[in-house]
Coordinates of C-alpha atoms and ligand atoms in Angstrom, one line a residue:
M1 CA -82.6 -19.0 -10.5
R2 CA -80.2 -18.4 -13.1
D3 CA -80.9 -19.3 -16.7
P4 CA -80.3 -23.6 -16.9
T5 CA -82.2 -23.6 -13.6
L6 CA -85.1 -22.4 -15.0
C7 CA -85.0 -24.8 -18.2
V8 CA -85.4 -27.5 -16.0
T9 CA -87.4 -26.3 -13.3
P10 CA -91.2 -26.7 -13.6
G11 CA -93.9 -23.7 -13.5
D12 CA -96.3 -23.1 -10.8
G13 CA -99.0 -25.1 -11.9
D14 CA -100.8 -27.3 -10.2
P15 CA -99.1 -30.8 -10.6
G16 CA -102.7 -32.7 -8.9
P17 CA -102.5 -35.6 -7.4
F18 CA -99.6 -37.8 -9.4
Q19 CA -96.5 -36.3 -8.8
S20 CA -93.5 -37.3 -11.4
L21 CA -90.5 -35.3 -12.6
A22 CA -92.2 -35.2 -16.6
V23 CA -94.3 -33.2 -17.9
P24 CA -97.5 -35.0 -18.4
V25 CA -99.1 -34.7 -22.4
H26 CA -102.6 -33.7 -21.7
R27 CA -104.1 -34.7 -25.3
A28 CA -107.4 -32.0 -25.7
S29 CA -109.8 -31.1 -28.9
T30 CA -112.7 -31.2 -25.9
V31 CA -112.3 -29.6 -22.9
V32 CA -115.0 -30.5 -20.8
F33 CA -116.8 -27.8 -17.4
P34 CA -118.1 -28.5 -14.7
T35 CA -121.3 -26.7 -14.9
V36 CA -123.5 -24.4 -17.4
A37 CA -121.7 -21.2 -16.0
A38 CA -118.9 -22.0 -16.4
Y39 CA -119.3 -23.7 -19.9
Q40 CA -121.0 -20.8 -21.1
G41 CA -117.9 -18.3 -19.7
R42 CA -115.0 -20.7 -22.0
R43 CA -114.5 -17.9 -24.4
D44 CA -112.7 -15.7 -21.3
E45 CA -110.4 -18.8 -20.3
I46 CA -108.5 -18.8 -23.7
Y47 CA -106.1 -16.4 -22.8
D48 CA -104.5 -18.2 -19.4
G49 CA -107.0 -20.9 -18.5
F50 CA -108.2 -23.3 -21.0
S51 CA -111.3 -24.0 -23.4
Y52 CA -110.7 -25.7 -26.1
G53 CA -107.7 -28.3 -27.5
L54 CA -106.1 -25.4 -29.5
Y55 CA -106.0 -22.4 -27.5
G56 CA -103.6 -24.3 -25.3
T57 CA -103.7 -27.5 -22.8
P58 CA -101.5 -28.0 -19.6
T59 CA -98.4 -29.0 -21.5
S60 CA -98.0 -26.3 -23.5
R61 CA -99.1 -23.6 -20.8
E62 CA -96.2 -25.4 -19.4
L63 CA -93.9 -24.9 -22.3
E64 CA -95.0 -20.9 -22.8
T65 CA -94.2 -20.4 -18.7
R66 CA -90.8 -21.8 -19.0
L67 CA -90.5 -19.8 -21.8
A68 CA -91.4 -16.8 -20.9
R69 CA -89.6 -16.7 -17.3
L70 CA -86.5 -17.3 -19.6
E71 CA -87.4 -14.3 -22.0
G72 CA -88.1 -11.5 -19.0
A73 CA -91.5 -11.5 -20.2
A74 CA -95.0 -11.3 -18.9
R75 CA -96.7 -13.8 -21.5
T76 CA -95.2 -16.4 -24.3
L77 CA -97.4 -17.8 -26.9
V78 CA -96.2 -21.3 -29.0
V79 CA -97.5 -21.3 -32.2
P80 CA -97.2 -24.1 -35.2
S81 CA -93.4 -22.9 -36.9
G82 CA -91.2 -19.9 -36.7
F83 CA -92.4 -18.8 -39.5
A84 CA -96.0 -19.1 -38.0
A85 CA -94.4 -16.5 -35.6
I86 CA -93.1 -14.1 -38.0
A87 CA -96.4 -13.8 -39.4
L88 CA -98.6 -13.5 -36.3
T89 CA -96.4 -10.6 -34.9
T90 CA -96.3 -9.6 -38.0
L91 CA -100.0 -9.3 -38.6
A92 CA -101.0 -8.2 -35.1
A93 CA -98.5 -4.9 -34.6
V94 CA -99.5 -3.6 -38.4
A95 CA -102.4 -2.3 -40.3
P96 CA -103.5 -1.8 -43.5
G97 CA -101.8 1.5 -44.9
Q98 CA -98.9 1.2 -43.0
R99 CA -95.5 -0.5 -43.4
V100 CA -92.7 -3.0 -41.9
L101 CA -89.0 -2.6 -42.0
F102 CA -86.9 -5.6 -42.3
P103 CA -83.2 -6.2 -42.1
D104 CA -81.6 -6.9 -45.7
S105 CA -80.2 -10.2 -43.3
I106 CA -83.6 -11.5 -42.8
Y107 CA -84.7 -15.0 -43.1
D108 CA -85.1 -15.8 -46.9
T109 CA -89.0 -16.6 -46.4
V110 CA -90.0 -13.4 -45.3
R111 CA -89.4 -11.9 -48.7
P112 CA -92.4 -13.6 -50.7
F113 CA -94.3 -13.2 -47.8
A114 CA -93.9 -9.3 -47.6
A115 CA -93.9 -9.3 -51.5
H116 CA -97.3 -11.7 -52.4
F117 CA -98.9 -12.0 -48.9
L118 CA -98.0 -8.3 -47.1
A119 CA -98.3 -6.4 -50.0
G120 CA -102.0 -7.8 -51.2
L121 CA -103.5 -6.3 -47.2
G122 CA -102.1 -3.1 -48.4
I123 CA -99.6 -3.5 -46.0
A124 CA -96.3 -1.8 -47.3
S125 CA -92.3 -3.1 -46.4
G126 CA -88.6 -2.0 -46.9
Y127 CA -85.5 -3.3 -46.1
Y128 CA -82.6 -1.5 -44.1
D129 CA -78.9 -2.2 -43.9
P130 CA -78.6 -4.8 -40.9
M131 CA -75.3 -2.4 -39.7
A132 CA -77.5 1.0 -39.4
G133 CA -77.7 0.9 -35.7
G134 CA -80.4 3.9 -35.1
G135 CA -79.4 5.7 -38.2
L136 CA -82.6 4.3 -39.6
G137 CA -83.1 8.1 -40.5
E138 CA -85.3 8.8 -44.1
Q139 CA -86.4 5.2 -43.8
L140 CA -88.0 5.1 -40.5
T141 CA -91.3 7.4 -41.9
D142 CA -94.4 7.6 -40.1
D143 CA -96.7 5.2 -41.6
V144 CA -93.7 2.6 -40.2
G145 CA -95.7 0.3 -37.8
L146 CA -93.3 -2.0 -37.2
V147 CA -89.6 -2.7 -37.4
W148 CA -88.0 -6.1 -37.0
V149 CA -84.5 -7.1 -36.4
E150 CA -82.7 -10.4 -37.0
S151 CA -79.4 -10.9 -35.1
P152 CA -77.2 -12.3 -36.0
G153 CA -78.9 -12.5 -39.4
S154 CA -79.2 -15.6 -41.5
M155 CA -76.9 -16.8 -43.5
T156 CA -75.0 -13.6 -43.3
M157 CA -74.2 -13.6 -39.6
E158 CA -74.5 -9.9 -38.7
V159 CA -74.6 -9.0 -35.0
Q160 CA -77.2 -5.3 -34.7
N161 CA -77.3 -2.5 -32.7
V162 CA -80.7 -3.8 -31.2
S163 CA -80.9 -0.8 -28.5
A164 CA -80.4 1.6 -30.7
I165 CA -82.6 0.5 -34.0
A166 CA -85.2 -0.3 -31.3
A167 CA -85.0 3.1 -29.4
A168 CA -84.7 5.1 -33.2
A169 CA -88.0 3.0 -33.9
R170 CA -90.1 3.6 -31.0
A171 CA -89.2 7.3 -31.3
R172 CA -91.1 7.2 -34.1
G173 CA -93.9 5.2 -32.7
A174 CA -93.3 1.8 -33.9
K175 CA -93.2 -1.3 -32.5
V176 CA -90.1 -3.2 -32.5
A177 CA -89.6 -7.3 -33.2
A178 CA -87.1 -9.6 -32.9
D179 CA -86.3 -12.8 -34.2
N180 CA -83.7 -14.2 -31.4
T181 CA -83.7 -17.7 -33.1
W182 CA -80.0 -17.8 -33.2
A183 CA -79.3 -17.2 -29.7
T184 CA -81.9 -18.2 -27.7
P185 CA -83.2 -16.8 -24.6
L186 CA -80.0 -18.2 -22.8
R187 CA -77.8 -15.8 -25.2
F188 CA -79.8 -12.6 -25.9
K189 CA -82.6 -11.5 -24.2
P190 CA -84.3 -8.9 -26.7
L191 CA -87.4 -7.8 -24.2
A192 CA -84.3 -6.1 -22.0
H193 CA -83.3 -3.9 -25.2
G194 CA -86.3 -1.8 -26.1
V195 CA -88.2 -4.8 -28.1
D196 CA -91.9 -5.3 -28.2
F197 CA -91.9 -9.0 -29.2
S198 CA -89.0 -11.4 -29.2
I199 CA -89.9 -14.5 -31.3
C200 CA -88.2 -17.8 -31.5
A201 CA -87.8 -20.6 -34.0
L202 CA -88.2 -23.5 -31.2
S203 CA -87.3 -25.9 -34.4
K204 CA -83.8 -25.2 -34.1
Y205 CA -82.0 -24.9 -30.5
V206 CA -84.9 -25.2 -28.1
A207 CA -86.6 -28.4 -29.6
G208 CA -83.4 -29.3 -30.8
H209 CA -83.4 -33.2 -32.4
S210 CA -84.5 -31.9 -35.6
D211 CA -87.7 -33.9 -34.8
V212 CA -90.7 -30.9 -33.7
M213 CA -91.6 -27.1 -36.1
M214 CA -92.5 -25.0 -33.6
G215 CA -92.3 -21.1 -32.4
S216 CA -92.6 -18.9 -30.3
V217 CA -93.5 -15.0 -29.4
S218 CA -92.9 -13.3 -26.4
V219 CA -94.3 -10.3 -25.1
G220 CA -94.0 -8.1 -21.9
D221 CA -97.5 -6.4 -22.1
V222 CA -100.3 -8.4 -21.1
D223 CA -102.8 -6.7 -23.5
L224 CA -100.1 -7.4 -26.8
Y225 CA -100.6 -11.1 -25.4
R226 CA -104.1 -11.3 -25.9
R227 CA -104.1 -9.2 -29.3
L228 CA -101.8 -12.1 -30.1
K229 CA -103.8 -14.9 -28.9
D230 CA -106.8 -12.8 -30.1
Y231 CA -105.0 -13.7 -34.4
S232 CA -104.0 -16.5 -33.4
R233 CA -107.6 -17.7 -32.6
Y234 CA -108.6 -15.9 -35.8
L235 CA -105.8 -17.7 -37.9
G236 CA -106.8 -21.6 -36.2
Y237 CA -103.0 -21.6 -34.9
G238 CA -102.5 -24.4 -32.3
V239 CA -100.1 -26.9 -31.4
S240 CA -100.3 -30.5 -30.1
A241 CA -99.6 -31.3 -26.2
D242 CA -97.4 -34.3 -27.4
E243 CA -95.2 -31.2 -29.9
S244 CA -95.2 -29.5 -26.6
S245 CA -93.9 -32.3 -25.0
L246 CA -91.3 -32.7 -27.4
V247 CA -90.3 -29.4 -27.1
L248 CA -90.4 -28.8 -23.3
R249 CA -87.5 -32.1 -23.2
G250 CA -85.5 -30.2 -25.6
L251 CA -85.6 -27.2 -23.2
E252 CA -84.2 -29.2 -20.4
T253 CA -81.0 -29.6 -22.1
L254 CA -80.9 -26.7 -23.7
A255 CA -78.0 -24.9 -21.6
V256 CA -75.3 -28.0 -21.7
R257 CA -76.1 -28.4 -26.1
M258 CA -75.6 -24.8 -27.1
D259 CA -72.7 -25.0 -24.6
R260 CA -70.9 -27.6 -26.5
A261 CA -72.4 -26.8 -29.7
E262 CA -70.6 -23.1 -29.0
Q263 CA -67.2 -25.1 -27.9
S264 CA -67.0 -27.3 -31.1
A265 CA -67.9 -24.2 -33.2
T266 CA -65.3 -21.9 -32.2
R267 CA -62.8 -24.3 -32.8
L268 CA -64.1 -25.2 -36.3
A269 CA -64.8 -22.0 -37.2
D270 CA -61.1 -21.3 -36.4
W271 CA -59.8 -24.2 -38.1
A272 CA -62.0 -22.7 -41.1
A273 CA -60.7 -19.1 -41.2
Q274 CA -57.0 -20.9 -41.6
Q275 CA -58.4 -22.7 -45.1
P276 CA -56.9 -21.3 -48.6
W277 CA -60.7 -21.4 -49.8
A278 CA -62.2 -19.0 -47.1
A279 CA -61.9 -15.4 -47.8
E280 CA -64.4 -15.1 -44.8
V281 CA -65.8 -16.9 -41.8
R282 CA -68.9 -14.8 -40.3
F283 CA -69.1 -15.9 -36.4
P284 CA -71.0 -13.4 -34.5
P285 CA -68.1 -15.0 -31.6
R286 CA -64.9 -14.4 -33.7
P287 CA -63.2 -10.9 -33.7
G288 CA -63.6 -9.3 -37.1
S289 CA -67.7 -11.1 -37.4
P290 CA -69.5 -8.1 -38.5
G291 CA -70.9 -7.1 -35.1
H292 CA -68.4 -8.8 -33.0
D293 CA -67.9 -5.8 -30.5
L294 CA -72.1 -5.9 -30.4
W295 CA -71.7 -9.2 -29.7
K296 CA -69.7 -8.7 -27.0
R297 CA -71.8 -6.3 -25.2
D298 CA -74.8 -7.6 -25.5
F299 CA -74.4 -11.4 -25.8
T300 CA -73.4 -14.0 -23.2
G301 CA -72.6 -17.0 -25.0
G302 CA -71.9 -17.8 -29.1
A303 CA -74.1 -20.8 -30.7
G304 CA -72.9 -23.5 -33.4
L305 CA -74.1 -22.0 -36.0
F306 CA -71.5 -20.4 -38.8
S307 CA -70.8 -19.4 -41.9
V308 CA -67.6 -19.3 -44.7
F309 CA -67.6 -16.8 -47.7
L310 CA -65.3 -18.7 -50.1
H311 CA -63.5 -17.4 -52.4
E312 CA -64.9 -17.8 -56.7
W313 CA -62.5 -20.5 -57.4
A314 CA -63.5 -22.8 -54.7
R315 CA -67.3 -23.1 -56.3
P316 CA -65.9 -26.0 -59.1
G317 CA -64.8 -28.3 -56.0
L318 CA -67.5 -27.2 -53.8
A319 CA -70.2 -29.6 -54.6
T320 CA -67.6 -33.0 -54.5
A321 CA -66.1 -31.6 -51.1
V322 CA -69.6 -31.0 -49.3
E323 CA -70.7 -34.6 -50.6
A324 CA -67.3 -36.1 -49.2
L325 CA -68.4 -35.3 -45.9
Q326 CA -69.2 -37.8 -43.4
L327 CA -70.8 -36.8 -40.4
F328 CA -72.3 -33.5 -41.6
A329 CA -75.8 -34.2 -43.7
I330 CA -76.5 -31.2 -46.7
G331 CA -79.7 -29.5 -45.4
A332 CA -81.8 -26.6 -44.2
S333 CA -82.9 -25.8 -40.5
W334 CA -80.2 -26.3 -38.1
G335 CA -80.0 -26.4 -34.2
G336 CA -80.0 -30.2 -33.7
T337 CA -77.8 -33.2 -32.3
R338 CA -76.4 -34.0 -36.1
S339 CA -74.3 -31.8 -38.0
L340 CA -75.6 -30.1 -40.9
V341 CA -74.2 -28.2 -44.7
A342 CA -76.2 -25.4 -46.2
V343 CA -74.2 -24.7 -49.2
L344 CA -75.1 -21.2 -51.8
D345 CA -74.0 -20.6 -55.1
G346 CA -73.6 -17.0 -54.3
P347 CA -74.4 -14.4 -51.4
P348 CA -78.3 -14.1 -50.7
L349 CA -80.2 -11.1 -52.2
R350 CA -79.7 -7.7 -50.7
T351 CA -81.8 -4.5 -51.7
A352 CA -80.4 -2.2 -48.9
A353 CA -76.8 -3.2 -48.0
P354 CA -74.8 -5.3 -51.1
L355 CA -72.7 -7.8 -50.7
L356 CA -69.4 -7.3 -52.1
H357 CA -68.6 -11.0 -52.4
K358 CA -69.4 -12.7 -55.2
G359 CA -68.1 -16.6 -54.4
P360 CA -70.5 -19.0 -53.2
V361 CA -71.2 -19.7 -49.0
V362 CA -71.8 -22.1 -47.1
R363 CA -73.6 -22.7 -43.6
F364 CA -72.0 -25.3 -40.5
S365 CA -74.7 -26.1 -37.9
V366 CA -72.4 -27.7 -35.4
G367 CA -74.3 -31.0 -33.4
L368 CA -73.2 -32.8 -30.6
E369 CA -70.4 -35.5 -32.7
D370 CA -67.3 -35.1 -30.6
A371 CA -65.2 -32.2 -32.5
D372 CA -61.9 -33.8 -33.5
D373 CA -63.9 -35.8 -35.2
L374 CA -65.9 -33.4 -37.2
L375 CA -62.2 -31.5 -37.3
A376 CA -61.2 -34.7 -39.8
D377 CA -64.2 -35.1 -41.2
L378 CA -63.4 -31.4 -43.1
A379 CA -60.2 -32.0 -43.4
Q380 CA -60.4 -35.0 -45.4
A381 CA -63.3 -33.7 -47.4
F382 CA -62.2 -30.6 -48.4
G383 CA -58.4 -31.1 -48.4
G384 CA -58.7 -31.2 -52.1
L385 CA -60.3 -27.9 -52.5
A386 CA -56.7 -26.3 -51.8
S387 CA -56.1 -27.6 -55.3
G388 CA -58.4 -25.9 -57.3
E389 CA -56.6 -22.7 -56.2
S390 CA -53.2 -24.1 -57.8
S391 CA -54.8 -24.8 -61.4
E392 CA -57.0 -21.4 -61.4
R393 CA -53.6 -19.7 -61.1
H394 CA -52.0 -22.2 -63.4
G395 CA -54.3 -23.0 -66.2
Ligands
LIG401 C1 -86.1 -21.7 -39.3 C2 -86.3 -20.1 -39.0 C3 -87.1 -19.4 -39.0 C4 -88.2 -20.4 -39.6 O1 -88.8 -21.2 -38.2 P1 -89.4 -22.9 -38.7 O2 -89.7 -23.3 -37.5 O3 -89.1 -23.5 -39.5 O4 -90.9 -21.8 -39.7 C5 -87.1 -18.3 -38.7 N1 -86.2 -17.4 -38.5 C6 -84.8 -17.6 -38.4 C7 -83.6 -17.0 -37.7 C8 -84.8 -19.7 -38.3 O5 -83.6 -19.6 -38.7

């Protein structure tokens, strides 16, 4: 079966006597047992069975089963947020005295997590050029326990050579984790490229309606899953059946939403590239975007998120232009039905591979509005920006 079919096809759990097309919402704190022996053996059930609401319900397990099928994983674990998936994976993969390597383009909350939390546990961290490919070289010291990739990178959209990085890391005995949030398992399957942990912020495209927080970690190895499940228990992580049900609903329309967002984003990115204020458009499906050839090699499609690097002269008029947008709300996060815009005064912090760009960066998350309406809105709001160029030249 192909991915869009898998998104809507039930797992093989026992449906019970009542059958509808909906996945039931099984709320629980206490789970009850038919015998004393079953009660006393409940701890063994946390991995694949049911023992307590925090450790899984038939609703969360159905979500995990469907995600595991899409990821090509032995098991998937759902956790309370995308960041919880990053933290859990890192804590389960490295020990005090070891080092974690992150791409310079990593999701921004990772930097304070590494500097203030991991460092306090005796876990060191380092950053590498996201375009380094397998050439991590001297950075792959013997103490490296985990190498992260995020492809494409947050805000700056570099597509990484995941298979080359994974091969280099594994050759040195390090594990490899991928943040696959932009692509979702519909567009890229990290585990098939040598990655040990594939994480996804389900809060974005998979849930898809900007109203639920959740994350997933998928692994090809049952022992690794059991370790993740143990750590999630020690940290008290769990997800509710209600929210699992919302994510399952999102998953059922993921394939059509991704196709539509990609189509509209392609038109908007093409338009942006022709504007005088755009110094560079970063969208992996566009030739010239960093790692475009790797995107063509490894991905089966695009998504609705792209960034524009603006000339410095556009900075003074930018807030007015963005606030004039009617259809794009100003906000972080992304992947919902409504279009969003995020504005950075300059490029994000880089400590390994400096970005030469100095101007503002605008990231668009394209939603499900009609693409002609979105183009018209951008044109009316950003139309005045070009005049900043002539006033700067003449002034
Ligand atoms: C949003 C995001 C996260 C964090 O997910 P939350 O569910 O918001 O915690 C992690 N990685 C990437 C790439 C993201 O965009």
